[in-house]
Short mmCIF file of C-alpha atoms in Angstrom, two decimals:
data_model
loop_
_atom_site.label_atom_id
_atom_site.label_comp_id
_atom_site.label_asym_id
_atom_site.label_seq_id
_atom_site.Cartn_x
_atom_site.Cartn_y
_atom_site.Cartn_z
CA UNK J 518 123.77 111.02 116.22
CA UNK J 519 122.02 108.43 118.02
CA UNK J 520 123.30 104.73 117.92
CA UNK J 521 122.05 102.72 120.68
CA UNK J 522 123.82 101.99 124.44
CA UNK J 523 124.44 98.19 123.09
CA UNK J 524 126.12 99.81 119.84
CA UNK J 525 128.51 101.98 121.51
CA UNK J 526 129.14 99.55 124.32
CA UNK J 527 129.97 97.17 120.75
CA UNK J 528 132.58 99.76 119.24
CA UNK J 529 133.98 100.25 122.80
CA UNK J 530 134.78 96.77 123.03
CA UNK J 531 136.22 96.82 119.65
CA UNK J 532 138.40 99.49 119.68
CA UNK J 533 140.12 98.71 123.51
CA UNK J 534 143.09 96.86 123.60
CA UNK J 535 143.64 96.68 119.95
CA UNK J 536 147.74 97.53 119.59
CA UNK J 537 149.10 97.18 116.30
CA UNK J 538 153.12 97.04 116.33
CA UNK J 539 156.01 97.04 113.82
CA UNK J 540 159.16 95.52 113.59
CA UNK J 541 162.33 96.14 112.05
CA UNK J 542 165.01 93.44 110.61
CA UNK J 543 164.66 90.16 108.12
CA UNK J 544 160.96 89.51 107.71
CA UNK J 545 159.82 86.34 109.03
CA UNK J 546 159.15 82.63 107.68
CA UNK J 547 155.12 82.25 106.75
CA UNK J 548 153.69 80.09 109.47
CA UNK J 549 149.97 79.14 110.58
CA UNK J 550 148.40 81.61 112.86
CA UNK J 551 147.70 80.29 116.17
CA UNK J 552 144.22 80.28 117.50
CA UNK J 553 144.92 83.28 119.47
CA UNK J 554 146.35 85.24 116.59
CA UNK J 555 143.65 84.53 114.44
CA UNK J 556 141.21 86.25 116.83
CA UNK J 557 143.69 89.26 117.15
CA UNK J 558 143.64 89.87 113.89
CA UNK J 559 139.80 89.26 113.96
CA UNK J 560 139.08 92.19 116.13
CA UNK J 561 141.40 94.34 114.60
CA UNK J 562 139.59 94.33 111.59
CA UNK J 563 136.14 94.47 113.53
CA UNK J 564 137.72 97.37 114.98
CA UNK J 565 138.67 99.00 111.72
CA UNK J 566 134.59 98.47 110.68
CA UNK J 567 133.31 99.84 113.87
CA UNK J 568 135.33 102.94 113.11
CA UNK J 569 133.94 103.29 109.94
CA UNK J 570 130.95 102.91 110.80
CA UNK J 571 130.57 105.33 113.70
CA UNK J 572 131.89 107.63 111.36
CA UNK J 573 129.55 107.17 108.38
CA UNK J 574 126.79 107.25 111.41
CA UNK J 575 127.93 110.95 112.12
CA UNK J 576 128.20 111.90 108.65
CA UNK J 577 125.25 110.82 106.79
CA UNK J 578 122.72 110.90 109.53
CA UNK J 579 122.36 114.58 109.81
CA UNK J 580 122.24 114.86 105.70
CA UNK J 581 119.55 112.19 105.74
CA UNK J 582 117.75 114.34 108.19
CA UNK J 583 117.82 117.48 106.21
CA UNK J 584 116.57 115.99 103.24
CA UNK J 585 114.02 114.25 104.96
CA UNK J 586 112.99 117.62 106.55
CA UNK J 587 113.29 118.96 103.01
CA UNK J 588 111.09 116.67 101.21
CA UNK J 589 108.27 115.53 103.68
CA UNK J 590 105.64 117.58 105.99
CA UNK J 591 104.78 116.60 109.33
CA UNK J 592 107.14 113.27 109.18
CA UNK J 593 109.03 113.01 112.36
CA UNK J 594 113.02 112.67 110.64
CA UNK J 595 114.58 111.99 114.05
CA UNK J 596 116.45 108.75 112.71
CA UNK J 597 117.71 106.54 115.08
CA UNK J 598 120.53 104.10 114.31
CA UNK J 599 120.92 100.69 116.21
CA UNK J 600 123.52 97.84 115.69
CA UNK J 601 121.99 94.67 115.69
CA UNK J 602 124.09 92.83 117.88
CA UNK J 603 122.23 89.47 118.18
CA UNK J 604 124.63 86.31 117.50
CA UNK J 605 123.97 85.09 114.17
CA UNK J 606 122.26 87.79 112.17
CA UNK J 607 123.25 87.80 108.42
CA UNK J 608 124.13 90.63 106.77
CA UNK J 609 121.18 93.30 106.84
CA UNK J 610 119.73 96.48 106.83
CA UNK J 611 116.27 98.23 107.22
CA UNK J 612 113.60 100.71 107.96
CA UNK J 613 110.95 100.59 110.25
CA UNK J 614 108.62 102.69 113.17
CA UNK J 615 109.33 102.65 116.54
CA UNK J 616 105.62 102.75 118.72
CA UNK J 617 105.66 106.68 118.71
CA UNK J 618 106.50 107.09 114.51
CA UNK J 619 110.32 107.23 115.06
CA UNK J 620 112.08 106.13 112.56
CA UNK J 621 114.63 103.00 112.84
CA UNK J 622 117.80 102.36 110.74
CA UNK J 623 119.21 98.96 112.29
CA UNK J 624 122.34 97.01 110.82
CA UNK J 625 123.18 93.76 111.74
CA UNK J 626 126.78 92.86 112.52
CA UNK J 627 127.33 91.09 109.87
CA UNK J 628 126.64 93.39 106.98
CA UNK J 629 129.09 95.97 109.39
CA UNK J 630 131.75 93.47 108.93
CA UNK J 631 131.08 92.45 105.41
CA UNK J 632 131.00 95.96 103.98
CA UNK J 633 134.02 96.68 101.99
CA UNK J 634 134.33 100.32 102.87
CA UNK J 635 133.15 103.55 104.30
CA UNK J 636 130.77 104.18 100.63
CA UNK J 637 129.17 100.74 101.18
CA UNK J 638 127.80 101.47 104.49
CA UNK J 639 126.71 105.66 103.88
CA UNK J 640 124.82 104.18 100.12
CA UNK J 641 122.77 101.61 103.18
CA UNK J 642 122.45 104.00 105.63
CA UNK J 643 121.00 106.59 102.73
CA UNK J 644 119.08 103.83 101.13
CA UNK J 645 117.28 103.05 104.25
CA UNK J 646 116.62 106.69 104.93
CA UNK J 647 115.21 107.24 101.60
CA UNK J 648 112.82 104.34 102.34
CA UNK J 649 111.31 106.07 105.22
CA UNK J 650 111.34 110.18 103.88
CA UNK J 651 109.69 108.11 100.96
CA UNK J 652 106.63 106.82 102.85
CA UNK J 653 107.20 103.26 101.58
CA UNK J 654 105.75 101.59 104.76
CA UNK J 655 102.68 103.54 104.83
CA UNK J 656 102.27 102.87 101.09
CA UNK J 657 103.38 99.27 101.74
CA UNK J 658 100.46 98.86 104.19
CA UNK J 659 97.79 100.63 101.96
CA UNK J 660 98.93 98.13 98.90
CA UNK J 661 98.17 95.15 101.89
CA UNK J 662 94.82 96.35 102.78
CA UNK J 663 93.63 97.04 99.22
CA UNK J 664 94.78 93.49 98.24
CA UNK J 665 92.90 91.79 101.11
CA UNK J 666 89.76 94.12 100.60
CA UNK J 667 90.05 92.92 97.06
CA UNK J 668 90.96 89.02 97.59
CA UNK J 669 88.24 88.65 100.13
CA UNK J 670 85.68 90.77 98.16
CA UNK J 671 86.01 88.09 95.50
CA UNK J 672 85.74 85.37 98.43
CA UNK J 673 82.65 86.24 98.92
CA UNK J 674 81.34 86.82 95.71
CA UNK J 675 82.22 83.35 94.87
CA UNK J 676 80.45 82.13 97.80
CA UNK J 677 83.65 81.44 99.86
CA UNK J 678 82.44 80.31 104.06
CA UNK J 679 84.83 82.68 106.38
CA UNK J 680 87.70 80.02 106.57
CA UNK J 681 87.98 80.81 102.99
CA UNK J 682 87.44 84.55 102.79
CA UNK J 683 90.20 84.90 105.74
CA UNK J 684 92.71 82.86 103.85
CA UNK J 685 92.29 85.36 100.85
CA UNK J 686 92.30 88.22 102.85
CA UNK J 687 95.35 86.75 103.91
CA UNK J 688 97.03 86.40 100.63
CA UNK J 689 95.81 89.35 98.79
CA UNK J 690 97.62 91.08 101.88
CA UNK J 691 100.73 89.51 100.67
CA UNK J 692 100.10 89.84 96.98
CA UNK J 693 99.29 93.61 97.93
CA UNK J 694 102.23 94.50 100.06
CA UNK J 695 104.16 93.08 97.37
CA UNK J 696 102.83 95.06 94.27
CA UNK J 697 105.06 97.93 93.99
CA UNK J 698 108.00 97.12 96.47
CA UNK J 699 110.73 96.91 93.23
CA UNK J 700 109.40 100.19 92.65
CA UNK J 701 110.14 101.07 96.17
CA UNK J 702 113.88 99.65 96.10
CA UNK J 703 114.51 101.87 93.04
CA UNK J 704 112.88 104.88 94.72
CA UNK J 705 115.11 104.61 97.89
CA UNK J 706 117.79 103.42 95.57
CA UNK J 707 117.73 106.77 93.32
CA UNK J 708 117.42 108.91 96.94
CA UNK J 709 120.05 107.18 98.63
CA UNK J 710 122.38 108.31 95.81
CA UNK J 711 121.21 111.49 96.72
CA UNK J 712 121.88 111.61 100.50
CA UNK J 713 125.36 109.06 100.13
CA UNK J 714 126.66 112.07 97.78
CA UNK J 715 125.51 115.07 99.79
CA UNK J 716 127.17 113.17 102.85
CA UNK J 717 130.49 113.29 100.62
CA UNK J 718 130.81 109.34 100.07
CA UNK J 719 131.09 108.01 96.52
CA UNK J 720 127.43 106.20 95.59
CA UNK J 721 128.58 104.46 92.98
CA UNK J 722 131.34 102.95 94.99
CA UNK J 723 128.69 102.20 97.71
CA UNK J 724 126.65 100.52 95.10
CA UNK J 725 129.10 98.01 94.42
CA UNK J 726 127.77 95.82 97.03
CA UNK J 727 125.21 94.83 94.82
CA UNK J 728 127.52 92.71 92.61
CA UNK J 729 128.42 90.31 95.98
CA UNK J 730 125.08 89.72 96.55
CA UNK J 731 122.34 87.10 95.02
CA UNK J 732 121.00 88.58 91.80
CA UNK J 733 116.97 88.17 92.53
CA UNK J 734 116.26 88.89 88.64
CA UNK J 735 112.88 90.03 87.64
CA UNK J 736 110.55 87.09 89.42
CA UNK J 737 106.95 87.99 89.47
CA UNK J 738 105.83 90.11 93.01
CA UNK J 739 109.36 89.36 93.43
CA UNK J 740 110.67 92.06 96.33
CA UNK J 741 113.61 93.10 95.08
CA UNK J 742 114.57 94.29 91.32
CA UNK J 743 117.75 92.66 89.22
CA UNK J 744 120.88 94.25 90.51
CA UNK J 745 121.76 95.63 87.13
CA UNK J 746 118.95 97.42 87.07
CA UNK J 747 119.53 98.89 90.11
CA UNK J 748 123.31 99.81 89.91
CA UNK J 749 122.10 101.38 86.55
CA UNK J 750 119.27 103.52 88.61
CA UNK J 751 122.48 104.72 91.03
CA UNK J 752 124.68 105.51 88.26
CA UNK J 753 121.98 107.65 86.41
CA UNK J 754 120.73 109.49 89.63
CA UNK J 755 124.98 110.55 90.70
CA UNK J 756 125.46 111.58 86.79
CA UNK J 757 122.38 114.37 87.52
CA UNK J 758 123.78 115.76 90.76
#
């Protein structure tokens, strides 16, 4: 497992000093928590995540790894995991390269906290793997440089001076990158099943987490597909296992 020196220093500070005590005999009148209370009972339940997440860290990681190993040829599958501990983050996940091919899996805080249990987090974690044994940033890039070739091929065609030519270069980039990436989603969507499952967590529980977030429909070169769609992709992918 590798989470980063800021993670574990994170889940070390979370899970010191966190007593929870019982006590016998009539059970108290309701009353407002005090300020210090409140942020008691604030790290206890940060502490509770951290746990869970350390956990789902040792757990899936080495599946994701095999399968990666499994399904790709000369693609490094080290994962590394980081906690995104900067103040302020929403609630995220993703994939990328570190400067020698490594790949990344970071979470931010706040989608730590906000997951609703250990499922949630291993169908991210998976989902995030799958995006990387998948090749989607490699394919991601190709779709940006054939959509600027394109954009600024017609530029010039139409007689476009270079101020012009860049800014289509520019935007057939985007348009490009953007081309198949629901079709990327669904691909890391139907492989996360995969690796949440073989990790022993419950996909279509870890799905779930799709019905708290903002539905992004079907837009056009939209970057996400409509959550139903999506939660229907998981739930036909677990019935084949």
């Amino acid at each position: 497992m590798n989470v980063t020196r800021s993670a574990a220093c994170f889940f070390a500070m979370l899970l010191a000093g966190c007593q929870v005590t019982t006590t016998q005999g009539p059970a108290p009148q309701p009353r407002q928590q005090t300020q210090a209370e409140s942020s008691t009972a604030s790290r206890i339940s940060a502490s509770a995540a951290g746990r869970s997440f350390a956990q789902v860290v040792r757990t899936v990681e080495p599946v994701a790894e095999r399968e990666c190993r499994a399904r790709t040829r000369q693609v490094n599958c080290d994962f590394r995991i980081l906690v995104d501990d900067r103040p302020g983050q929403p609630p995220n996940a993703f994939q990328t390269l570190d400067k020698s091919g490594r790949p990344i899996i970071a979470f931010t805080l706040a989608l730590i906290a906000d997951a609703r249990n250990a499922d949630e987090m291993a169908f991210v974690m998976g989902h995030e793997a799958a995006h990387h044994i998948r090749g989607h940033i490699a394919r991601q890039q190709q779709n940006a440089v054939a959509g600027a070739v394109i954009a600024g091929g017609l530029a010039v065609l139409l007689g476009g001076n270079p101020d012009v030519i860049e800014t289509a270069q520019r935007q057939g980039a985007a348009v490009g990158a953007r081309t198949y990436s629901k079709d990327f989603e669904l691909e890391a969507d139907a492989l996360g099943t995969v690796i949440t499952a073989r990790a022993g967590y419950n996909p279509l529980r870890g799905a779930q987490f799709f019905a708290r977030i903002p539905d992004p429909g079907d837009r056009f070169l939209g970057t996400h597909p409509p959550n139903a769609q999506r939660i229907e992709t998981v739930r036909r992918t677990a019935a084949g296992l």
